[in-house]
Coordinates of C-alpha atoms in Angstrom, one line a residue:
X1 CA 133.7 108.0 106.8
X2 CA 138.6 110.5 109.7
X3 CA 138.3 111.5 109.7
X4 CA 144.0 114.1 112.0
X5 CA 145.9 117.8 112.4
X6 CA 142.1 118.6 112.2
X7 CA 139.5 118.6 114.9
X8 CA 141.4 115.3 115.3
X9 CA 140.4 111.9 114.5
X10 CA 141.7 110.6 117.7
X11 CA 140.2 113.2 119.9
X12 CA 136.9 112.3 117.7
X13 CA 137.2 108.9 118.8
X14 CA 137.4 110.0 121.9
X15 CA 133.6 112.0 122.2
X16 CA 132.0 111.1 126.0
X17 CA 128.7 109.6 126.1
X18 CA 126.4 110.5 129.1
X19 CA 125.4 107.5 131.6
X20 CA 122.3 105.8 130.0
X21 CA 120.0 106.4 133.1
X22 CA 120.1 110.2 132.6
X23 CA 119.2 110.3 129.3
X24 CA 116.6 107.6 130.1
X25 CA 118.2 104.9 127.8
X26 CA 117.8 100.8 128.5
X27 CA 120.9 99.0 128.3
X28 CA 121.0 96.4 125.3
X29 CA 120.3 93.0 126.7
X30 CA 121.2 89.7 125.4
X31 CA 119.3 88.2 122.3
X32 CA 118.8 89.5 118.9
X33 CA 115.3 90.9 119.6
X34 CA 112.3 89.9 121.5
X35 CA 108.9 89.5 121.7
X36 CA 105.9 89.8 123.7
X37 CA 102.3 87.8 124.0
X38 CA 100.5 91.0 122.5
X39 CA 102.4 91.0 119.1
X40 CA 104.4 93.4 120.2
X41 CA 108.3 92.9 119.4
X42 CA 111.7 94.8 121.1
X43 CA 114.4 95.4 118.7
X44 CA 118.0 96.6 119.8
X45 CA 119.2 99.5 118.2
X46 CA 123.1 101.2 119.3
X47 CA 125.0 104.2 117.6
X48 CA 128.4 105.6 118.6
X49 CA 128.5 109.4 119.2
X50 CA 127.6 112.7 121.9
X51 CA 125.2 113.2 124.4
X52 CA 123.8 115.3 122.1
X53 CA 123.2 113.1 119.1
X54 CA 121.7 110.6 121.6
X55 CA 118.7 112.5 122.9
X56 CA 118.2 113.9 119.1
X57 CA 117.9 109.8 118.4
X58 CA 115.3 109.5 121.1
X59 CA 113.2 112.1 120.0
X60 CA 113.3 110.3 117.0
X61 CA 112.2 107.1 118.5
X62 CA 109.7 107.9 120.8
X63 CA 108.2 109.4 117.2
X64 CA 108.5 105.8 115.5
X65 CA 106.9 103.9 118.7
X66 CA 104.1 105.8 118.6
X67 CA 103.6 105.5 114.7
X68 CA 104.6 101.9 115.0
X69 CA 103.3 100.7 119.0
X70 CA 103.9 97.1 118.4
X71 CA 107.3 98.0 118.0
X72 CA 109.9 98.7 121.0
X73 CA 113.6 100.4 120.9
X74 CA 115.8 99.2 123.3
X75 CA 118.8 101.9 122.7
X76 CA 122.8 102.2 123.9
X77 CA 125.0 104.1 122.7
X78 CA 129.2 104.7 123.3
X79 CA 131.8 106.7 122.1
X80 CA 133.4 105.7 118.9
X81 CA 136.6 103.5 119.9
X82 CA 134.3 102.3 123.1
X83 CA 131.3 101.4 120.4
X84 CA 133.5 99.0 118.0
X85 CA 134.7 97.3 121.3
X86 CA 132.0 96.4 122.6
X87 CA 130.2 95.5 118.9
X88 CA 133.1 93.6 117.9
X89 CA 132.6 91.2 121.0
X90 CA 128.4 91.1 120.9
X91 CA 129.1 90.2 117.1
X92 CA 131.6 87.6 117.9
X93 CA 129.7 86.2 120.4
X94 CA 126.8 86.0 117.9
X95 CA 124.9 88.9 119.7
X96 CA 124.9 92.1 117.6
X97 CA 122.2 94.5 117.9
X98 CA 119.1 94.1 115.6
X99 CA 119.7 97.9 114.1
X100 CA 123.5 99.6 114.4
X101 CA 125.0 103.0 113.4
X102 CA 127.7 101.7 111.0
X103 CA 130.5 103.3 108.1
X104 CA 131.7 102.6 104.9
X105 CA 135.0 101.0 106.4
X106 CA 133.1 98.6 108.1
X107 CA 131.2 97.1 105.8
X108 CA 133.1 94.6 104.6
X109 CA 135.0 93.8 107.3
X110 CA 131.6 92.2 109.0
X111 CA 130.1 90.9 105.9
X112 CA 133.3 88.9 105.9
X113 CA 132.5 88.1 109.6
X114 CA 128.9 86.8 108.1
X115 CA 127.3 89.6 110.8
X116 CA 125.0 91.4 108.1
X117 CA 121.5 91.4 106.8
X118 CA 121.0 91.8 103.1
X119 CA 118.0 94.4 103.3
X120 CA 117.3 94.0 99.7
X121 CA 114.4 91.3 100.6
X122 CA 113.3 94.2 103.1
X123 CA 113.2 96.6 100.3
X124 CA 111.7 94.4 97.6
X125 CA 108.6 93.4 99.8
X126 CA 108.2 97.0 100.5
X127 CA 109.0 97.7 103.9
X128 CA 112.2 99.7 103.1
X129 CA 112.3 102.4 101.0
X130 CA 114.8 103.0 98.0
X131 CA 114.0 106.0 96.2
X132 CA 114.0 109.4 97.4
X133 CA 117.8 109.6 98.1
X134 CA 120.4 112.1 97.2
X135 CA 122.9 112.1 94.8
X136 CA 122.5 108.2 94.1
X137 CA 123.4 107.7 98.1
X138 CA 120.5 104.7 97.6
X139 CA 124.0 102.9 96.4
X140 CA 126.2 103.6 99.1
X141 CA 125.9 100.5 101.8
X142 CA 125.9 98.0 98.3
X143 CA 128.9 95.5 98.6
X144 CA 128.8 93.2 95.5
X145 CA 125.3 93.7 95.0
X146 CA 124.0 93.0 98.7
X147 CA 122.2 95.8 100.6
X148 CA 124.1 96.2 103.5
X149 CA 123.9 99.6 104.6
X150 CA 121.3 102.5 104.7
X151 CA 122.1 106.0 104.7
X152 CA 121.5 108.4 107.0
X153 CA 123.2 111.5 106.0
X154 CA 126.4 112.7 103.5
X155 CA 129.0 114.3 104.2
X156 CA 132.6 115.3 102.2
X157 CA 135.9 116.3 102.9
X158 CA 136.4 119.9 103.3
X159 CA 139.2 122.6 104.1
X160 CA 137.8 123.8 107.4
X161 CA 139.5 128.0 107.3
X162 CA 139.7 130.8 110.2
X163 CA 138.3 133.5 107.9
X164 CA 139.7 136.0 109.4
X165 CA 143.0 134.7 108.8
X166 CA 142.7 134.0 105.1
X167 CA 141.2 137.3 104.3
X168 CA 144.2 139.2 106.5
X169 CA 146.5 137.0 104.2
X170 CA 144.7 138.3 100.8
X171 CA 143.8 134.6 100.3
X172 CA 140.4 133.3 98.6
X173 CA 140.6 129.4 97.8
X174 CA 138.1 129.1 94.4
X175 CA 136.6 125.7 93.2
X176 CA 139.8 124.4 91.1
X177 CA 142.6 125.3 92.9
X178 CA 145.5 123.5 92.4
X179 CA 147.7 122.2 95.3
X180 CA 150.8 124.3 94.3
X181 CA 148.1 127.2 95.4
X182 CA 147.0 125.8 98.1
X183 CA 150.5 125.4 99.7
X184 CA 151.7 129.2 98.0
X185 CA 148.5 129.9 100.1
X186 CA 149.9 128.4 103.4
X187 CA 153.1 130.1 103.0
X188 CA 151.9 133.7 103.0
X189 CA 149.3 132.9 105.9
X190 CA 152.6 131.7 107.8
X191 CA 154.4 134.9 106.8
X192 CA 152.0 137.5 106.8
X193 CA 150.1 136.0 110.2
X194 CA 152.7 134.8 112.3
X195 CA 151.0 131.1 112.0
X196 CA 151.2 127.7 110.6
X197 CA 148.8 127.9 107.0
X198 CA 147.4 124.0 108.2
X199 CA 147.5 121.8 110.7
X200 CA 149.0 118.9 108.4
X201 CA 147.1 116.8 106.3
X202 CA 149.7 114.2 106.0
X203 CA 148.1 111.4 108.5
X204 CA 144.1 111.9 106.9
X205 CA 143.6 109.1 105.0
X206 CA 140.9 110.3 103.6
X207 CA 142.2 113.2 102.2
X208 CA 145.5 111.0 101.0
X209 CA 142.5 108.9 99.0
X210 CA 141.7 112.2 97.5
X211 CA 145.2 113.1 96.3
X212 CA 145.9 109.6 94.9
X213 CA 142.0 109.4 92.9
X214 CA 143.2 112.8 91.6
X215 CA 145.9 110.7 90.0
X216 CA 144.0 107.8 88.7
X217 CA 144.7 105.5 91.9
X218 CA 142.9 105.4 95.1
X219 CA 144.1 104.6 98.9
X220 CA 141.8 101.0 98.7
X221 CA 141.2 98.6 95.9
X222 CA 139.0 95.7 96.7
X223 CA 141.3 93.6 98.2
X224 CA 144.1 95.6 99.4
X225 CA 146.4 99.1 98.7
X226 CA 146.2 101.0 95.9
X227 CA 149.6 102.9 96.1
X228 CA 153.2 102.4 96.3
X229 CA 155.3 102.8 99.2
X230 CA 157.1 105.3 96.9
X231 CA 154.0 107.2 96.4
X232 CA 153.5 107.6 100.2
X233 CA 157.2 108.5 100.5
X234 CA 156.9 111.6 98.7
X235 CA 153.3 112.2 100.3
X236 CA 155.1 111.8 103.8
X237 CA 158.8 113.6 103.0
X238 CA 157.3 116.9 102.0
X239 CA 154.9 116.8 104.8
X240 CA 157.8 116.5 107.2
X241 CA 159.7 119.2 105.2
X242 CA 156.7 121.4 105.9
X243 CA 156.7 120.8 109.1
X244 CA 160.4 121.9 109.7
X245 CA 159.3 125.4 107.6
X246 CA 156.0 125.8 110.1
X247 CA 154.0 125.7 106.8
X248 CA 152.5 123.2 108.7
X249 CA 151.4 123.3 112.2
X250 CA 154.6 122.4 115.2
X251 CA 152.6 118.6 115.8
X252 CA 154.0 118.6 119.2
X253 CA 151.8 122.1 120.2
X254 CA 149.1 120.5 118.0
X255 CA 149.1 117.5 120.7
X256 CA 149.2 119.9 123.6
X257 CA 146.2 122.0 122.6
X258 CA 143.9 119.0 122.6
X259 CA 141.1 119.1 122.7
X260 CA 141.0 121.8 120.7
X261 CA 141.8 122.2 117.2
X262 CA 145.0 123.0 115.9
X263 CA 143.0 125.9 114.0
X264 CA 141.0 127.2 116.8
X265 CA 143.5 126.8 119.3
X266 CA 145.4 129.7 117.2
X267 CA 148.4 127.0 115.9
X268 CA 146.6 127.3 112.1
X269 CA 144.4 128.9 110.0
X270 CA 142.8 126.2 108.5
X271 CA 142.9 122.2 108.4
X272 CA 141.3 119.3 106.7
X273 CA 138.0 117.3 107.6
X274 CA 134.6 116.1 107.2
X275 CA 132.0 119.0 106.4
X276 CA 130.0 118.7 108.6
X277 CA 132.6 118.8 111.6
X278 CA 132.5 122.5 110.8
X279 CA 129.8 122.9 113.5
X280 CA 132.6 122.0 116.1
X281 CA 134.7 125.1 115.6
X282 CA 132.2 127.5 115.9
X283 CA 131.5 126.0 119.1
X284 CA 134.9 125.6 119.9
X285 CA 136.8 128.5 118.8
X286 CA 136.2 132.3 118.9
X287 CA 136.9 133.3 115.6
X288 CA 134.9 132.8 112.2
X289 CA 135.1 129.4 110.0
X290 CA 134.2 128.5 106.7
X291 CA 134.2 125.7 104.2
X292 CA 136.8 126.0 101.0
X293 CA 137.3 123.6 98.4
X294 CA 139.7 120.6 97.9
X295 CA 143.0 121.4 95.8
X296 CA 143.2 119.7 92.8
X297 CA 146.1 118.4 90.7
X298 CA 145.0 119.1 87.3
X299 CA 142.4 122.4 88.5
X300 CA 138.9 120.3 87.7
X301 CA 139.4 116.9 89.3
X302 CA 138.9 116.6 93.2
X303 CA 138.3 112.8 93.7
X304 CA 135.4 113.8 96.3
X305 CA 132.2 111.8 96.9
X306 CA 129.7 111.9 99.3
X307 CA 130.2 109.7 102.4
X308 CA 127.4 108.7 105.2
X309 CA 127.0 106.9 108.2
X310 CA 124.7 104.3 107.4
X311 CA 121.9 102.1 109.7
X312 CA 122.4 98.5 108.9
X313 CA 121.3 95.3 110.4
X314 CA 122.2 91.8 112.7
X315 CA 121.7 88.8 109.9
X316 CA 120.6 87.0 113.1
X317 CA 117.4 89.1 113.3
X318 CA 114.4 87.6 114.8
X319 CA 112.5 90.8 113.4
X320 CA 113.2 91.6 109.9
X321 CA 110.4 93.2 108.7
X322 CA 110.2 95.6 112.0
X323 CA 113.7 96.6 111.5
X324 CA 113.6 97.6 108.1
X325 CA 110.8 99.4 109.2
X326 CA 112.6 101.4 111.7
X327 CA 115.3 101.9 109.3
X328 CA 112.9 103.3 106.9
X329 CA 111.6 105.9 109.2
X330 CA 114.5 107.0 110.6
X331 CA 116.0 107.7 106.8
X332 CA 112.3 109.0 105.2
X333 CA 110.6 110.6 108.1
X334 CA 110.3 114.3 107.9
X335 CA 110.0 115.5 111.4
X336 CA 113.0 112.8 112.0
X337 CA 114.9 114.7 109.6
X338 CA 114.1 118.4 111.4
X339 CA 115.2 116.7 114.9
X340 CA 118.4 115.2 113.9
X341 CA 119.8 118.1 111.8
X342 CA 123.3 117.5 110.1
X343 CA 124.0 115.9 113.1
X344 CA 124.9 112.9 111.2
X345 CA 125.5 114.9 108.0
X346 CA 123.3 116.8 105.6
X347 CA 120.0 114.2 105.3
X348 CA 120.8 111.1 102.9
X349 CA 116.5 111.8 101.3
X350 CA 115.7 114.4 99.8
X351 CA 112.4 114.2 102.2
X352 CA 114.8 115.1 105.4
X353 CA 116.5 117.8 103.5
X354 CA 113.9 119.6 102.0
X355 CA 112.4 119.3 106.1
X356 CA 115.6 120.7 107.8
X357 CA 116.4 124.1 106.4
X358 CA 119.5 125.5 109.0
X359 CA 119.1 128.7 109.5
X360 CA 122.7 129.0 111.2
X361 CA 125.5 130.2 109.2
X362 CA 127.6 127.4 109.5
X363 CA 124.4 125.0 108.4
X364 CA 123.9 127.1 105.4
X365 CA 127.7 127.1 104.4
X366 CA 127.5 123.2 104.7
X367 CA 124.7 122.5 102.7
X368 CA 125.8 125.1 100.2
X369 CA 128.8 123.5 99.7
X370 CA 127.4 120.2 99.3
X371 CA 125.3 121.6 96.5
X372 CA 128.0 123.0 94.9
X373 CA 129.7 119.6 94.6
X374 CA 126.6 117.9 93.0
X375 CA 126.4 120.8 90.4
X376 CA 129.7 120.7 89.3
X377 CA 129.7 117.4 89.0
X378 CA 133.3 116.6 90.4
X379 CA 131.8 113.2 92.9
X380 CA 132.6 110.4 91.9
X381 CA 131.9 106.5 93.4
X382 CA 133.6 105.9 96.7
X383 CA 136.7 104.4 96.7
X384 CA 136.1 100.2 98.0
X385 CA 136.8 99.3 101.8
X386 CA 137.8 96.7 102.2
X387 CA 138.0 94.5 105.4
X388 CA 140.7 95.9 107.8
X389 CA 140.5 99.8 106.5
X390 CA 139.8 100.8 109.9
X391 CA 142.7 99.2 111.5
X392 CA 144.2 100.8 108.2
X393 CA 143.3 104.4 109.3
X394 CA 144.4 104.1 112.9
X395 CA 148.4 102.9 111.5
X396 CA 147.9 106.0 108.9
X397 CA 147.3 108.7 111.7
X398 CA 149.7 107.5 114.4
X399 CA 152.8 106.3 111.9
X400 CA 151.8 110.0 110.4
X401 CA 152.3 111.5 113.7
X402 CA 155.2 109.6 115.0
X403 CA 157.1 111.1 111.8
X404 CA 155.9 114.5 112.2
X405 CA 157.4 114.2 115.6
X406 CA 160.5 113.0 114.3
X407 CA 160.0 109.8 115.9
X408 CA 160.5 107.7 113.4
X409 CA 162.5 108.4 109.7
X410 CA 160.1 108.8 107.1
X411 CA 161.4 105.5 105.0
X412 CA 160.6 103.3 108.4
X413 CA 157.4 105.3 109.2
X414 CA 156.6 104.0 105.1
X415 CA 157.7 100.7 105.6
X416 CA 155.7 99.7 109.1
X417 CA 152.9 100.9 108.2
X418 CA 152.7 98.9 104.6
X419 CA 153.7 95.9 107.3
X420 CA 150.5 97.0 109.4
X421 CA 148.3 97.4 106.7
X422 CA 149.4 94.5 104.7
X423 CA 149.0 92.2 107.9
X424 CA 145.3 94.2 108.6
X425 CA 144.2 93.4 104.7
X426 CA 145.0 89.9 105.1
X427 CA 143.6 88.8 107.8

C-alpha cells in the first residue's frame, strides 16, 4: 500500500539494499524450489526493502529452519523499483520465487499474469492458518474469492506533524476534522511560522482515494477509474493554487532537500503518509513528530482502512505445503513478531501484536492510533486494485509534480494522465 510531498514515494522507491554476501544471504537461483535425497526441500523466498528489514527477516528464518529442518530459505532481496524488475522478468520467464513480499496493487495484476497460488487448499488442509488476524485483515489478499495474499502487518494513511510547529501555531487536529480545518490550519502555520503548513498531498494517490471514498467514489473500481477528469481538475487546480500561496510546500525546494522530507528538512510542518513511515522522521529529522488524523468532508467519514504488505506465493510451486508453512510462521510466530517490529507495519495477528509491545514513543503513537481507528469504527473495505494500479501511481506522482512545477497546465497534466492510466487499465 505510496505511498509523495511526504517522506516521498519516489525516494521510498529508492531505499539501498546491502550486497547479499554481508548480510550472509544466497542469491535466488533458477527453479521454483528444490529438493534434496534426505527429504529436505529449498524454497526461494525475496522481499523489497532496507538493510535493516533484511537481517530482521533472517532472524526470522534461521528461527523457522530450525523449527522446520527439512525446510531451506534461499533469500534476496532489492529495493522497491529494483524488486518489481527483476520479479516481473523471473515471473515472465516462468521463474518467480516460491514465497514473495507483495501489495495490494499487485495482486491482480499477476493473477491476471496466471503467476499466483490460491493458498486456500493450504489453508483448508491445515497448514496455513486463518484465524487470529486483526481487524478482519484474514480478508485482505482475497481477489474474487481466491487466497492470494497473506498479511504480514497493517498500516493506514496518516498526517505525519512537527509538533513543535503545530503547537507554536495554536493548532490541535481532533478525530473529525473537516478539510476546510485542516487547510485554515495550514494557513496560520504558514503565517505564524514562517513555513509551508504541508508538503502537498496533491500527487498521493492514496490519500486522493481517501478524499474521493469520503464522497461515495473511490480512485479504483474493479476494472478501471473511479473519478472524473473533472473531479481530479478541482483536486489538482487548488493544489496548484496552494502552491502559489506557500500553503503548500515550494515543490522545487521539496526536490532539492531529498532525501529528506519536506517536513524534516524545515520546508513544512507536517505531510501525508503511511503510519508507520513515522519511524523515518524521528530518525531523520531533529524535531518531534506525531500522528494526526485524516480530514474529513462531512466530520465522521475518513474512507481509511487498514493496508498490509502481504507474503504470497509462485502457482508453479514444487513445495506447497512447505510454503504455506513458512508463510504461516512468519504471520503466527510470536518471537517472529518481537524481531520484526512494525517494520512491516503494526503485526497483521493478534499473536505478533500482543508479542511486540514498542516501548518507543513513536511505536506507541503508531499503534495507538491504529486502535483508535478500529474503535471508532471509521475503516472500511479497501478500495479494488486492479491490474495496472501501480503503473497508475507512478503517472499520479510525477504528472502531480510536473504541475506543481508548473511544468505542465493543470487541464493537460489531467488529460495525460487519464491517457496513461486508461492505456495501464487496459492492458
Amino acid at each position: 500500500m505510496r505511498t509523495q510531498g511526504t517522506v516521498d514515494r519516489r525516494s521510498l522507491l529508492k531505499v539501498a539494499g546491502s550486497s547479499l554476501a554481508a548480510l550472509g544471504l544466497t542469491a535466488a537461483g533458477c527453479g521454483t524450489g528444490s529438493g534434496s535425497g534426505d527429504g529436505t526441500v529449498t524454497i526461494r523466498y525475496t522481499w523489497w526493502g532496507s538493510d535493516d528489514r533484511a537481517k530482521r527477516i533472517n532472524r526470522s528464518i534461521a528461527l523457522f529452519e530450525k523449527k522446520f529442518p527439512k525446510i531451506k530459505v534461499k533469500t534476496d532481496f532489492q529495493p522497491y523499483a529494483d524488486f518489481w524488475k527483476k520479479f516481473n522478468t523471473q515471473a515472465s520467464g516462468g521463474n518467480a520465487p516460491d514465497v514473495f513480499q507483495n501489495a495490494i496493487g499487485f495482486l491482480r495484476k499477476y493473477d491476471a499474469k496466471n503467476v499466483l497460488l490460491d493458498l486456500r487448499e493450504q489453508a483448508e488442509a491445515g497448514n496455513l492458518r486463518l484465524d487470529g488476524f486483526r481487524a478482519g485483515l484474514e480478508k485482505f489478499g482475497e481477489v474474487d474469492g481466491r487466497l492470494l495474499g497473506i498479511p504480514v502487518g497493517s498500516n493506514s494513511m496518516a498526517l505525519v506533524v512537527d509538533q513543535a510547529v503545530f503547537t507554536q501555531a495554536g493548532v490541535t487536529p481532533k478525530p473529525g476534522w473537516t478539510w476546510d480545518e485542516y487547510h485554515a490550519a495550514l494557513a496560520r502555520i504558514q503565517q505564524s511560522q514562517g513555513r509551508a503548513g504541508d508538503a502537498g498531498p496533491y500527487g498521493i494517490m492514496y490519500l486522493y482515494d481517501l478524499y474521493l471514498r469520503q464522497q461515495g467514489k473511490a480512485f479504483f473500481t474493479t476494472s478501471g477509474l473511479g473519478f472524473t477528469e473533472a473531479d481530479l481538475t478541482d483536486w489538482w487546480t487548488k493544489a496548484y493554487e496552494r502552491v502559489r500561496s506557500g500553503v503548500y510546500a515550494d515543490p522545487k525546494k521539496t526536490i532539492q532537500a531529498k532525501p529528506k522530507s519536506a517536513v524534516t528538512a524545515g520546508l513544512a510542518g507536517s505531510e501525508f503518509t503511511w503510519d508507520n513511515f513515522a519511524v523515518r522522521y524521528t530518525a531523520e529529522g531533529k524535531s518531534t513528530y506525531g500522528l494526526a488524523p485524516i480530514p474529513t468532508t462531512d466530520g465522521r467519514k475518513t474512507g481509511q482502512y487498514l493496508g498490509s504488505l502481504m507474503l504470497s506465493a509462485s502457482k508453479r510451486t514444487e513445495h506447497p505445503k512447505e510454503v504455506a508453512q513458512f508463510i504461516d510462521f512468519m504471520v503466527h510466530d510470536p518471537e517472529v513478531g518481537r524481531i520484526m517490529g512494525y517494520d512491516r507495519g503494526v503485526p497483521a495477528t493478534e499473536a505478533q501484536f500482543q508479542a511486540y509491545v514498542p516501548t518507543d514513543e513513536v511505536g506507541k503513537q503508531i499503534a495507538a492510533y491504529e486502535k483508535q481507528l478500529v474503535e471508532s469504527r471509521v475503516l472500511e473495505p479497501i478500495t479494488p486494485h486492479p491490474a495496472g494500479a501501480d503503473v497508475c501511481e507512478a503517472a499520479f506522482l510525477r504528472l502531480a509534480e510536473e504541475m506543481s512545477l508548473g511544468e505542465r497546465p493543470v487541464a493537460d497534466a489531467v488529460k495525460q494522465y487519464f491517457t496513461e492510466a486508461k492505456t495501464a487499465l487496459s492492458s
